[in-house]
Amino acid sequence: MLYALKIATRYLTASKAQTALLVFGVAIGVFIFIFMSALIGGLAEFIMMRTAGDMAHITIQAEAVDPALLQPNTGRTVLLVQEPTTQTTAILKDTAAFLPLIEALPGVTGTSQQINGSGFLTRGVQVTQVSINGLEPGHESVIVNLASYITEGTANLGAGGVLVGKTLAEDMDLSLGQTVRLQSAQAIDAALTITGIYEIGSGGPDRRQAYVSLATARTLFALPQGVTRIEIKLADLYTADALAPRIMALTGLDAKSWTEQAAQLLEALQAQAQTGFILKAFALLTIIIGVASALLLSTYRRRPEIGIMRAMGAGRWFVMVVFVSQGALIGLMGGLFGAAAGYGVLLAFPSRVSFGPGQSGLPIDIRQGAYGLAIWLTTLGAILASILPARAAARLDPVTAIGQ
Amino acid sequence: MTALLEVRDLVKTFGMGEAATRVLHGLTLTMEAGELAALLGPSGSGKSTLLTILGTLMHPTSGSHTMLGLDLTTASDSALTEFRNLHIGFVFQFHNLLPDFTALENVCFPTAVREGRETTAARTRGQELLVRMGLADRVHFPTANLSGGQKQRVAVARALMNRPELVLADEPTGNLDRASASQVMDLIAEINHDEGTTFLISTHDEKIAALCRRQIVVGDGIVTG
Ligand SMILES: Nc1ncnc2c1ncn2[C@@H]1O[C@H](COP(=O)(O)OP(=O)(O)O)[C@@H](O)[C@H]1O
Ligand SMILES: [Mg+2]
């Protein structure tokens, strides 16, 4: 084994330019592999953070309860008229009883009790329809990291404060400290002071949303107790599908995983991962074909030597190991160089963490380069690639190979 | 004294059908241990073919082949590989040495390939052989930098590395000038005398043949003299 390795090494160093070219070719394949891994991984994480990162991982929504009906005797058609004013908003009561249970579950990093509804924001003669989110003070940034999106003022919601998006502020010419009037669909209104302006970077929340404190929302929607929604954040968003049923069993409430609403996003991410997988597979295939053809050429060129080695008592297995070792060494060297080059080039890109929404370029994640996997797969691929040429070499008839 | 090797009724046919060429027509030959024999015959008479069969690199079409009391006619490839390594040395006319290795590395090959590595003992013996071949100052030379005569002497040293009973040399001096050729032949004769190694050397050079104690002449695929 050791001796076969010595001969393999000598063969590689004997034709330095050719070996260097081959290793270079393999390194390019590895580089592409690593770059794709970092890009697809970074992109997925970026998209996740931009969308799923700012969304609740598990949501408990109060179910609208239809008012009970007294069934008339059979055979009669009943016309039912529902008065809008008497419609009761579905609420979750006794949150204090089950919230600690949810918060104690492993993997739950935060909960947010909310009262949500729609309403109108008025300043002077300008009126804009908005969706109103009532958040607990101190829990403003649990789901959407509001604090990080604040461009003016603060994310802390006081009793008479309201947070609006930057687009809305621009559209209505609002500025920090101004007073606006917020009216709910229940026609209750409140005068509120703009204490913060945020820019999340996506249209909806920036244009049509107003955050108020839970207490303000209670007044606006006439809900002296309970909340309309509980949102739950997890350490690992992929555990949501497993945790939602547990929460359901624990509380008897309808807990939904984010994946139920985000099927499209997941599909897109999956498609993206598949594209990456195909590109990486092609990079590997190129490496395998390159190594195989180079070694096939080498076995042809060294036919007389193979014949001599066989005449001197080298077995077929020995010849096989000599050529497979060459493949393995090329793969390993190409893998190492490619991985080093990949890491070096990725260093030049802005880190994924610092990559912002408006920034041009690529959200590459240097930690997702899959360096070890790239080196390992390349070496394995090169070994596989060398088996065919090595077998051809081992099966050469020594007499015709020597060609006396 | 029992025979070192014996071939009986050797037939070798290349190709099939109309393209078939019969090279050996029932050749029979016996060699005793310690012989120094020349294999003579015109070009195309089957000398190389016979040496290849004796060297276990090729099976005859029919006939028997025994050496050291072993029937090699039907032995497996791996058995023959081991047998070759231990009992037979080769010197070819061309393409003799591994070009990317030094003289010493080439000489050590037959031992190293069996032991799995180049041991110190093997290197010592390889060096001794090269000194004996008059190549003391060429031990670590890449073989590409050696002259034709030096290359053939390295090849002889390598053929002797595992102390084989038989060395088969196919026109070892065919490519050399007269001075180099006789130098190689003198060394072969010396080894044969000192160590008792059996040599079978194919040549069509009468002067070379004259240096051998026995002359075997091949013609029409059989031994004619
Ligand atoms: N592999 C082969 N296929 C077909 N014919 C061959 C082969 N090897 C040798 N021959 C033929 O066998 C004959 C004897 O060749 P060879 O043994 O090399 O003779 P010599 O060494 O005496 O010159 C030649 O006619 C040659 O063409
Ligand atoms: Mg010949």
XYZ file of C-alpha atoms and ligand atoms in Angstrom:
657
model
C 0.000 0.000 0.000
C 2.674 2.416 1.134
C 4.868 1.507 -1.808
C 2.007 1.881 -4.279
C 1.394 5.321 -2.776
C 5.060 6.197 -3.298
C 4.827 5.268 -6.956
C 1.557 7.176 -7.348
C 3.119 10.269 -5.799
C 6.131 9.961 -8.078
C 3.930 9.696 -11.133
C 2.109 12.849 -10.119
C 5.277 14.813 -9.403
C 6.941 13.532 -12.584
C 4.524 15.466 -14.780
C 4.130 18.556 -12.650
C 2.426 20.817 -15.153
C -0.160 18.200 -16.028
C -0.852 17.403 -12.383
C -1.076 21.086 -11.500
C -3.575 21.642 -14.294
C -5.631 18.684 -13.154
C -5.603 19.783 -9.523
C -6.518 23.281 -10.677
C -9.477 21.910 -12.616
C -10.670 19.919 -9.626
C -10.185 22.967 -7.400
C -12.439 25.018 -9.677
C -15.145 22.380 -9.351
C -14.749 22.407 -5.581
C -14.809 26.178 -5.592
C -18.116 26.180 -7.467
C -19.448 23.584 -5.044
C -18.495 25.694 -2.042
C -19.661 28.940 -3.561
C -23.022 27.416 -4.415
C -23.377 25.969 -0.913
C -22.621 29.319 0.684
C -24.874 31.199 -1.701
C -27.870 28.863 -1.535
C -27.485 28.536 2.222
C -27.074 32.272 2.686
C -29.952 33.035 0.359
C -32.254 30.597 2.123
C -31.325 31.993 5.498
C -31.720 35.521 4.223
C -35.173 34.822 2.780
C -36.123 32.961 5.935
C -34.980 35.808 8.106
C -36.709 38.373 5.936
C -39.998 36.498 5.960
C -40.242 33.634 8.376
C -37.842 35.335 10.755
C -40.288 38.150 11.259
C -43.259 35.926 11.458
C -44.842 34.002 14.264
C -43.734 30.389 14.236
C -46.885 29.212 15.936
C -50.100 31.191 16.046
C -53.108 30.678 18.253
C -56.061 32.474 16.767
C -59.329 32.721 18.589
C -61.993 30.891 16.632
C -65.010 32.920 15.661
C -67.959 31.414 17.408
C -71.250 31.566 15.621
C -74.021 32.681 17.910
C -76.124 29.772 19.074
C -79.412 29.397 17.230
C -82.625 28.089 18.493
C -83.653 25.583 15.818
C -87.214 26.032 14.591
C -89.548 23.117 13.948
C -88.799 21.115 10.842
C -89.975 22.120 7.421
C -89.512 25.828 7.801
C -86.947 28.047 6.189
C -85.331 30.540 8.490
C -83.932 33.849 7.318
C -81.168 34.962 9.555
C -80.048 38.541 9.802
C -76.933 39.320 11.704
C -76.515 42.837 13.019
C -72.946 44.060 12.546
C -72.936 45.915 15.797
C -73.782 42.852 17.815
C -71.020 40.749 16.271
C -68.761 39.572 18.998
C -65.040 39.442 18.334
C -63.649 36.039 19.050
C -61.327 36.180 22.016
C -58.947 33.988 23.927
C -59.682 34.145 27.608
C -57.657 33.105 30.633
C -54.352 33.535 28.878
C -52.682 33.814 32.248
C -53.614 30.185 32.875
C -52.035 28.623 29.796
C -49.391 31.106 28.659
C -46.864 29.946 31.316
C -47.389 26.365 30.096
C -46.487 27.365 26.559
C -43.553 29.460 27.668
C -42.188 26.528 29.654
C -42.027 24.310 26.546
C -38.498 23.655 25.336
C -37.679 25.631 22.210
C -40.158 28.435 22.893
C -38.254 31.708 23.041
C -41.115 34.160 23.395
C -44.840 34.747 23.257
C -46.826 37.759 22.207
C -50.430 38.415 23.209
C -52.180 40.589 20.699
C -55.460 42.289 20.014
C -55.733 42.865 16.290
C -58.329 44.458 14.159
C -58.804 47.058 11.495
C -59.407 50.743 11.691
C -58.656 54.165 10.282
C -55.798 56.531 10.951
C -56.790 60.150 10.638
C -54.759 63.332 10.593
C -56.556 66.444 9.567
C -58.493 65.596 6.467
C -56.359 62.584 5.563
C -57.718 59.141 6.353
C -55.947 55.830 5.763
C -57.256 52.379 6.462
C -54.839 50.462 8.657
C -54.650 47.214 10.497
C -54.184 47.782 14.180
C -51.908 45.566 16.244
C -52.140 45.808 19.969
C -48.964 44.510 21.580
C -47.972 44.017 25.185
C -45.518 46.657 26.311
C -42.139 44.990 26.697
C -43.066 42.352 24.096
C -43.001 44.631 21.065
C -40.055 42.924 19.415
C -40.812 39.295 20.183
C -42.239 38.415 16.759
C -41.325 41.218 14.370
C -38.121 42.679 15.669
C -39.573 46.175 15.733
C -36.720 47.604 17.750
C -34.324 46.810 14.926
C -36.515 48.485 12.309
C -37.090 51.736 14.168
C -35.745 54.678 12.192
C -37.061 57.398 14.495
C -38.225 57.348 18.105
C -38.568 54.118 20.052
C -40.270 50.759 19.772
C -41.514 50.926 23.350
C -45.267 51.300 23.342
C -46.624 53.585 26.028
C -50.278 54.087 26.894
C -50.953 56.841 24.381
C -48.381 55.954 21.791
C -48.619 54.573 18.267
C -45.948 53.221 15.911
C -46.392 53.718 12.182
C -44.441 52.591 9.150
C -42.213 54.904 7.202
C -44.269 54.733 4.009
C -47.448 55.560 5.900
C -45.684 58.436 7.636
C -44.501 59.769 4.294
C -47.881 59.326 2.631
C -49.672 61.173 5.405
C -46.807 63.530 6.121
C -46.543 62.331 9.717
C -43.635 62.958 11.999
C -42.522 61.933 15.432
C -44.426 63.521 18.329
C -47.479 64.404 16.270
C -50.934 63.453 17.419
C -53.153 61.293 15.236
C -56.592 59.853 15.640
C -57.067 56.104 15.422
C -60.552 54.759 14.987
C -61.491 51.105 15.202
C -64.060 49.277 13.086
C -66.199 49.357 16.211
C -66.215 53.148 15.814
C -64.294 53.754 19.023
C -61.489 56.245 18.641
C -58.432 57.419 20.492
C -56.014 60.309 20.123
C -52.485 58.924 20.036
C -48.983 60.336 19.784
C -46.531 58.973 17.224
C -43.691 57.647 19.376
C -41.867 55.684 16.712
C -41.492 55.234 12.956
C -40.187 51.950 11.572
C -39.053 50.629 8.228
C -39.356 46.881 7.847
C -38.685 47.025 4.126
C -41.813 45.340 2.846
C -44.879 47.141 1.578
C -47.715 45.934 3.802
C -46.387 46.635 7.281
C -44.704 49.874 6.229
C -47.818 51.254 4.556
C -50.868 49.938 6.370
C -50.053 49.061 9.918
C -50.259 50.782 13.261
C -48.886 49.324 16.477
C -50.457 50.349 19.747
C -50.218 49.054 23.286
C -52.476 46.192 24.324
C -54.309 48.590 26.669
C -55.079 51.025 23.845
C -56.300 48.135 21.692
C -58.610 46.997 24.508
C -60.264 50.390 24.458
C -60.420 50.574 20.664
C -61.987 47.159 20.251
C -63.997 47.191 23.455
C -62.359 44.074 24.835
C -62.065 44.424 28.582
C -60.464 40.989 28.814
C -58.782 38.344 26.693
C -56.814 38.723 23.473
C -57.551 37.870 19.829
C -54.301 36.141 19.051
C -51.231 34.688 20.613
C -48.066 34.458 18.602
C -45.192 32.195 19.595
C -41.558 32.430 18.583
C -39.281 29.368 18.584
C -35.547 28.950 18.762
C -35.682 26.707 15.696
C -38.504 27.521 13.342
C -38.377 24.041 11.836
C -39.629 22.550 15.096
C -42.941 24.393 14.704
C -44.674 21.453 13.015
C -43.825 19.238 15.973
C -44.568 21.807 18.648
C -47.923 23.066 17.385
C -49.754 19.785 18.107
C -48.151 19.663 21.552
C -49.439 23.135 22.336
C -52.814 22.104 21.016
C -52.845 19.077 23.299
C -51.652 21.138 26.227
C -54.123 24.003 25.902
C -56.936 22.712 23.755
C -56.455 25.763 21.535
C -56.071 25.821 17.777
C -52.302 26.289 17.452
C -51.082 26.547 13.844
C -47.536 26.159 12.590
C -46.208 28.830 10.251
C -45.663 26.176 7.600
C -49.430 25.914 7.084
C -49.487 29.437 5.789
C -46.075 29.444 4.182
C -46.322 26.482 1.850
C -45.286 28.637 -1.088
C -42.270 29.981 0.687
C -41.197 26.480 1.617
C -41.694 25.318 -1.939
C -39.610 28.195 -3.243
C -36.850 27.441 -0.778
C -36.993 23.775 -1.693
C -36.799 24.595 -5.398
C -33.848 26.827 -4.677
C -32.121 24.122 -2.670
C -32.762 21.681 -5.514
C -31.240 24.046 -8.037
C -28.218 24.324 -5.790
C -28.078 20.570 -5.462
C -28.147 20.096 -9.229
C -25.405 22.682 -9.746
C -23.280 21.016 -7.082
C -23.922 17.607 -8.616
C -22.737 18.941 -11.974
C -19.622 20.386 -10.373
C -18.892 16.947 -8.910
C -19.654 15.227 -12.199
C -17.219 17.536 -13.988
C -14.557 16.637 -11.448
C -15.208 12.927 -11.903
C -15.117 13.093 -15.694
C -12.000 15.270 -15.639
C -10.111 12.968 -13.296
C -11.253 9.840 -15.134
C -10.158 11.082 -18.544
C -6.830 12.392 -17.257
C -6.063 9.079 -15.572
C -7.173 7.111 -18.601
C -4.672 9.111 -20.625
C -2.018 8.501 -18.002
C -2.578 4.734 -17.989
C -2.260 4.759 -21.756
C 0.952 6.752 -21.647
C 2.425 4.467 -18.993
C 1.505 1.193 -20.611
C 5.100 -0.018 -21.022
C 5.847 0.788 -17.394
C 2.767 -1.049 -16.236
C 3.964 -4.033 -18.259
C 7.415 -3.859 -16.669
C 5.964 -3.617 -13.178
C 3.790 -6.648 -13.882
C 6.825 -8.553 -15.207
C 8.751 -7.684 -12.025
C 6.027 -9.281 -9.947
C 3.584 -6.456 -9.297
C 0.097 -7.899 -9.023
C -3.018 -6.487 -10.614
C -4.109 -5.205 -7.237
C -0.862 -3.243 -6.883
C -1.307 -1.555 -10.276
C -4.898 -0.793 -9.343
C -3.838 0.853 -6.070
C -1.172 2.937 -7.858
C -3.764 4.511 -10.136
C -6.558 4.822 -7.582
C -4.081 6.542 -5.246
C -3.311 9.054 -7.975
C -7.017 9.804 -8.256
C -7.361 10.095 -4.487
C -4.372 12.431 -4.226
C -5.626 14.638 -7.053
C -9.063 14.766 -5.450
C -7.665 15.544 -2.018
C -5.309 18.252 -3.281
C -7.938 19.787 -5.541
C -10.401 19.636 -2.669
C -8.038 21.356 -0.255
C -7.002 24.052 -2.737
C -10.573 24.612 -3.884
C -11.822 24.837 -0.307
C -9.070 27.281 0.638
C -9.741 29.391 -2.459
C -13.475 29.238 -1.800
C -13.030 30.383 1.776
C -10.687 33.159 0.679
C -13.070 34.472 -1.963
C -16.101 34.226 0.327
C -14.233 36.282 2.922
C -14.306 39.169 0.455
C -18.108 39.188 0.443
C -19.983 41.088 3.146
C -20.956 38.693 5.903
C -24.486 37.314 5.838
C -25.208 38.893 9.183
C -24.320 42.382 7.997
C -26.131 41.942 4.701
C -29.064 44.329 4.771
C -32.331 44.442 2.815
C -31.439 47.228 0.426
C -27.869 46.133 -0.143
C -26.708 45.040 -3.566
C -24.731 41.845 -4.033
C -25.344 38.374 -2.727
C -26.379 37.224 0.742
C -23.546 34.707 0.971
C -23.044 32.781 4.184
C -19.396 31.843 4.528
C -20.262 29.385 7.306
C -22.407 27.382 4.912
C -19.591 26.669 2.439
C -19.700 22.949 3.330
C -15.903 22.779 3.074
C -15.460 19.396 4.702
C -18.213 17.880 2.605
C -16.707 19.380 -0.561
C -13.255 17.927 0.190
C -14.686 14.591 1.205
C -17.024 14.273 -1.786
C -14.309 15.376 -4.194
C -11.830 12.829 -2.877
C -14.478 10.145 -2.990
C -15.510 11.232 -6.495
C -11.909 11.216 -7.694
C -11.394 7.740 -6.253
C -14.520 6.515 -8.048
C -13.349 8.242 -11.213
C -10.001 6.463 -11.047
C -11.451 2.980 -10.654
C -12.229 2.555 -14.339
C -8.775 3.654 -15.607
C -7.115 1.726 -12.786
C -8.984 -1.433 -13.730
C -7.971 -0.950 -17.344
C -4.349 -0.590 -16.230
C -4.517 -3.630 -13.962
C -5.968 -5.775 -16.742
C -3.365 -4.822 -19.324
C -1.606 -7.793 -20.817
C 2.014 -7.292 -19.740
C 3.403 -8.632 -23.003
C 1.502 -6.237 -25.274
C 2.033 -3.432 -22.755
C 5.801 -3.822 -22.846
C 5.513 -4.039 -26.623
C 8.966 -5.414 -27.282
C 20.856 -32.994 -11.367
C 17.185 -32.248 -11.992
C 16.199 -29.773 -14.664
C 15.562 -26.175 -13.656
C 12.902 -25.852 -16.275
C 11.282 -27.920 -18.954
C 8.889 -27.113 -21.774
C 7.358 -29.866 -23.885
C 5.552 -29.656 -27.212
C 5.009 -25.919 -26.861
C 2.611 -24.531 -29.421
C 1.783 -20.857 -29.625
C -0.714 -19.510 -32.099
C -1.544 -15.826 -32.323
C -4.906 -14.750 -33.621
C -7.781 -16.891 -34.850
C -9.176 -18.255 -38.099
C -7.493 -17.076 -41.276
C -5.379 -14.501 -39.443
C -3.951 -17.162 -37.135
C -0.152 -17.286 -37.010
C 1.477 -20.302 -35.501
C 4.803 -19.218 -34.046
C 5.862 -22.223 -31.981
C 5.294 -25.666 -33.493
C 5.770 -28.071 -30.608
C 8.984 -26.784 -29.123
C 10.704 -28.841 -26.443
C 13.529 -27.539 -24.292
C 15.173 -28.400 -20.989
C 17.564 -26.205 -19.006
C 19.717 -27.183 -16.067
C 20.443 -24.881 -13.138
C 23.547 -22.759 -13.648
C 23.473 -22.722 -17.414
C 24.524 -19.721 -19.456
C 22.676 -20.158 -22.737
C 22.213 -18.106 -25.864
C 18.930 -18.274 -27.772
C 19.656 -17.852 -31.463
C 17.484 -17.596 -34.511
C 16.512 -15.216 -37.242
C 14.187 -12.355 -36.531
C 10.609 -13.563 -36.288
C 11.610 -17.102 -35.389
C 9.803 -16.945 -32.041
C 12.632 -16.152 -29.581
C 10.700 -13.426 -27.788
C 7.591 -15.574 -27.755
C 9.479 -18.410 -26.095
C 11.064 -16.101 -23.506
C 7.657 -14.604 -22.714
C 6.188 -18.045 -22.102
C 9.191 -19.130 -20.017
C 8.786 -15.888 -18.059
C 5.143 -16.802 -17.268
C 3.947 -13.592 -18.924
C 1.961 -15.581 -21.469
C 0.335 -19.002 -21.589
C 1.179 -21.337 -24.468
C -1.653 -22.451 -26.733
C -0.727 -26.010 -25.834
C 2.177 -27.936 -24.348
C 3.505 -28.094 -20.816
C 5.718 -25.777 -18.830
C 7.351 -26.741 -15.553
C 9.970 -24.930 -13.518
C 11.422 -25.813 -10.130
C 9.155 -28.847 -10.239
C 6.017 -26.738 -10.472
C 3.500 -27.042 -13.293
C 3.053 -23.502 -14.522
C 0.929 -24.328 -17.548
C -2.369 -23.753 -15.828
C -1.392 -21.632 -12.834
C -3.491 -18.572 -11.995
C -2.430 -15.027 -12.730
C -1.735 -14.200 -9.087
C 0.238 -17.421 -8.556
C 2.336 -16.663 -11.628
C 2.875 -13.077 -10.505
C 4.326 -14.282 -7.229
C 6.355 -16.988 -8.957
C 7.820 -14.428 -11.371
C 8.685 -12.092 -8.556
C 10.597 -14.746 -6.631
C 12.174 -16.931 -9.305
C 12.530 -15.048 -12.579
C 14.404 -11.904 -13.574
C 13.898 -10.038 -16.850
C 16.066 -7.868 -19.037
C 14.300 -6.446 -22.089
C 15.671 -4.672 -25.109
C 13.615 -1.461 -24.820
C 11.431 0.180 -22.179
C 13.342 -1.545 -19.485
C 13.324 0.863 -16.574
C 10.738 3.018 -14.885
C 11.724 6.464 -16.191
C 10.578 8.539 -13.223
C 12.647 6.606 -10.702
C 16.330 6.545 -9.820
C 18.634 3.652 -10.648
C 18.453 2.408 -7.060
C 14.673 2.679 -6.909
C 14.414 0.650 -10.099
C 16.725 -2.033 -8.734
C 14.799 -2.226 -5.456
C 11.406 -2.552 -7.169
C 11.073 -6.370 -7.219
C 11.717 -6.557 -3.469
C 9.753 -3.457 -2.517
C 6.670 -4.531 -4.441
C 6.659 -7.788 -2.513
C 7.395 -6.280 0.911
C 5.096 -3.302 0.456
C 7.860 -0.783 1.051
C 11.499 -0.056 0.316
C 13.329 -1.486 3.314
C 16.860 -0.536 4.337
C 17.948 -4.094 3.660
C 16.576 -3.878 0.129
C 18.328 -0.580 -0.470
C 21.610 -2.006 0.775
C 21.357 -4.985 -1.573
C 20.296 -2.730 -4.455
C 23.290 -0.516 -3.862
C 25.653 -3.515 -3.741
C 24.289 -4.760 -7.040
C 24.738 -1.371 -8.684
C 28.329 -1.205 -7.379
C 28.891 -4.647 -8.792
C 27.573 -3.443 -12.152
C 30.114 -0.624 -12.067
C 27.501 2.030 -11.377
C 28.604 3.173 -7.909
C 28.439 6.805 -9.036
C 25.027 6.419 -10.663
C 23.042 5.004 -7.742
C 20.775 8.018 -7.302
C 20.662 9.072 -10.943
C 17.283 9.395 -12.558
C 17.308 6.603 -15.139
C 16.427 9.102 -17.871
C 19.942 10.542 -17.471
C 21.752 7.226 -17.991
C 23.380 5.989 -21.199
C 22.014 2.932 -22.994
C 24.720 0.652 -21.587
C 24.199 1.990 -18.068
C 20.464 1.451 -18.355
C 20.964 -2.185 -19.346
C 23.348 -2.728 -16.424
C 20.721 -1.262 -14.070
C 18.236 -3.661 -15.659
C 20.575 -6.599 -14.996
C 20.988 -5.483 -11.388
C 17.214 -5.285 -11.019
C 16.761 -8.720 -12.576
C 19.102 -10.122 -9.907
C 17.509 -8.268 -6.975
C 15.397 -11.151 -5.626
C 18.121 -13.743 -6.313
C 16.073 -15.521 -8.974
C 17.008 -18.949 -10.306
C 16.472 -17.830 -13.879
C 17.166 -14.599 -15.747
C 15.594 -14.175 -19.174
C 17.210 -11.532 -21.349
C 15.605 -10.606 -24.674
C 18.286 -9.047 -26.876
C 19.741 -7.143 -23.936
C 22.560 -5.765 -26.046
C 20.577 -5.256 -29.230
C 20.535 -1.526 -28.706
C 24.104 -1.084 -27.508
C 27.451 -0.344 -29.121
C 30.033 -3.123 -29.091
C 31.947 -1.871 -26.018
C 28.831 -1.481 -23.901
C 27.483 -4.781 -25.171
C 30.553 -6.730 -24.128
C 30.612 -4.952 -20.770
C 27.055 -6.111 -20.103
C 27.849 -9.636 -21.296
C 30.967 -9.839 -19.141
C 28.928 -8.910 -16.080
C 26.306 -11.528 -16.918
C 28.974 -14.179 -17.339
C 30.541 -13.134 -14.038
C 27.254 -13.368 -12.131
C 26.534 -16.733 -13.739
C 29.931 -17.977 -12.659
C 29.843 -16.572 -9.114
C 26.213 -17.078 -8.163
C 25.161 -19.931 -10.411
C 22.213 -17.956 -11.731
C 20.829 -19.478 -14.934
C 20.710 -17.130 -17.934
C 18.870 -17.486 -21.211
C 19.831 -14.696 -23.570
C 18.247 -14.189 -26.957
C 20.441 -12.559 -29.571
C 21.275 -12.716 -33.230
C 24.808 -11.539 -32.577
C 27.216 -14.458 -33.052
C 29.890 -12.788 -30.911
C 27.516 -12.491 -27.993
C 26.373 -16.067 -28.483
C 29.985 -17.190 -28.460
C 30.356 -15.925 -24.903
C 27.693 -18.418 -23.744
C 28.457 -22.044 -22.941
C 25.342 -23.322 -24.716
C 23.674 -22.194 -27.912
C 20.026 -22.969 -28.536
C 18.914 -22.322 -32.075
C 15.243 -21.776 -32.887
C 13.921 -22.165 -36.397
C 10.453 -22.926 -37.750
C 9.131 -22.801 -34.219
C 11.231 -25.635 -32.872
C 14.708 -26.009 -31.434
C 16.966 -26.888 -34.317
C 20.308 -26.840 -32.609
N 0.897 -10.666 -30.105
C 1.149 -11.133 -31.328
N 0.148 -11.220 -32.211
C 0.366 -11.707 -33.447
N 1.542 -12.122 -33.880
C 2.590 -12.043 -33.049
C 2.439 -11.549 -31.728
N 3.641 -11.603 -31.114
C 4.509 -12.109 -32.026
N 3.881 -12.371 -33.182
C 4.486 -12.943 -34.390
O 5.197 -14.094 -33.983
C 6.358 -14.226 -34.741
C 7.538 -14.407 -33.797
O 7.773 -13.203 -33.100
P 8.898 -13.100 -31.988
O 8.639 -14.136 -30.975
O 8.904 -11.694 -31.548
O 10.205 -13.436 -32.782
P 11.697 -12.994 -32.525
O 11.787 -12.488 -31.143
O 12.466 -14.216 -32.734
O 12.012 -11.944 -33.535
C 6.490 -12.995 -35.610
O 6.065 -13.315 -36.932
C 5.513 -12.042 -35.012
O 4.941 -11.229 -36.012
Mg 12.253 -10.589 -30.393
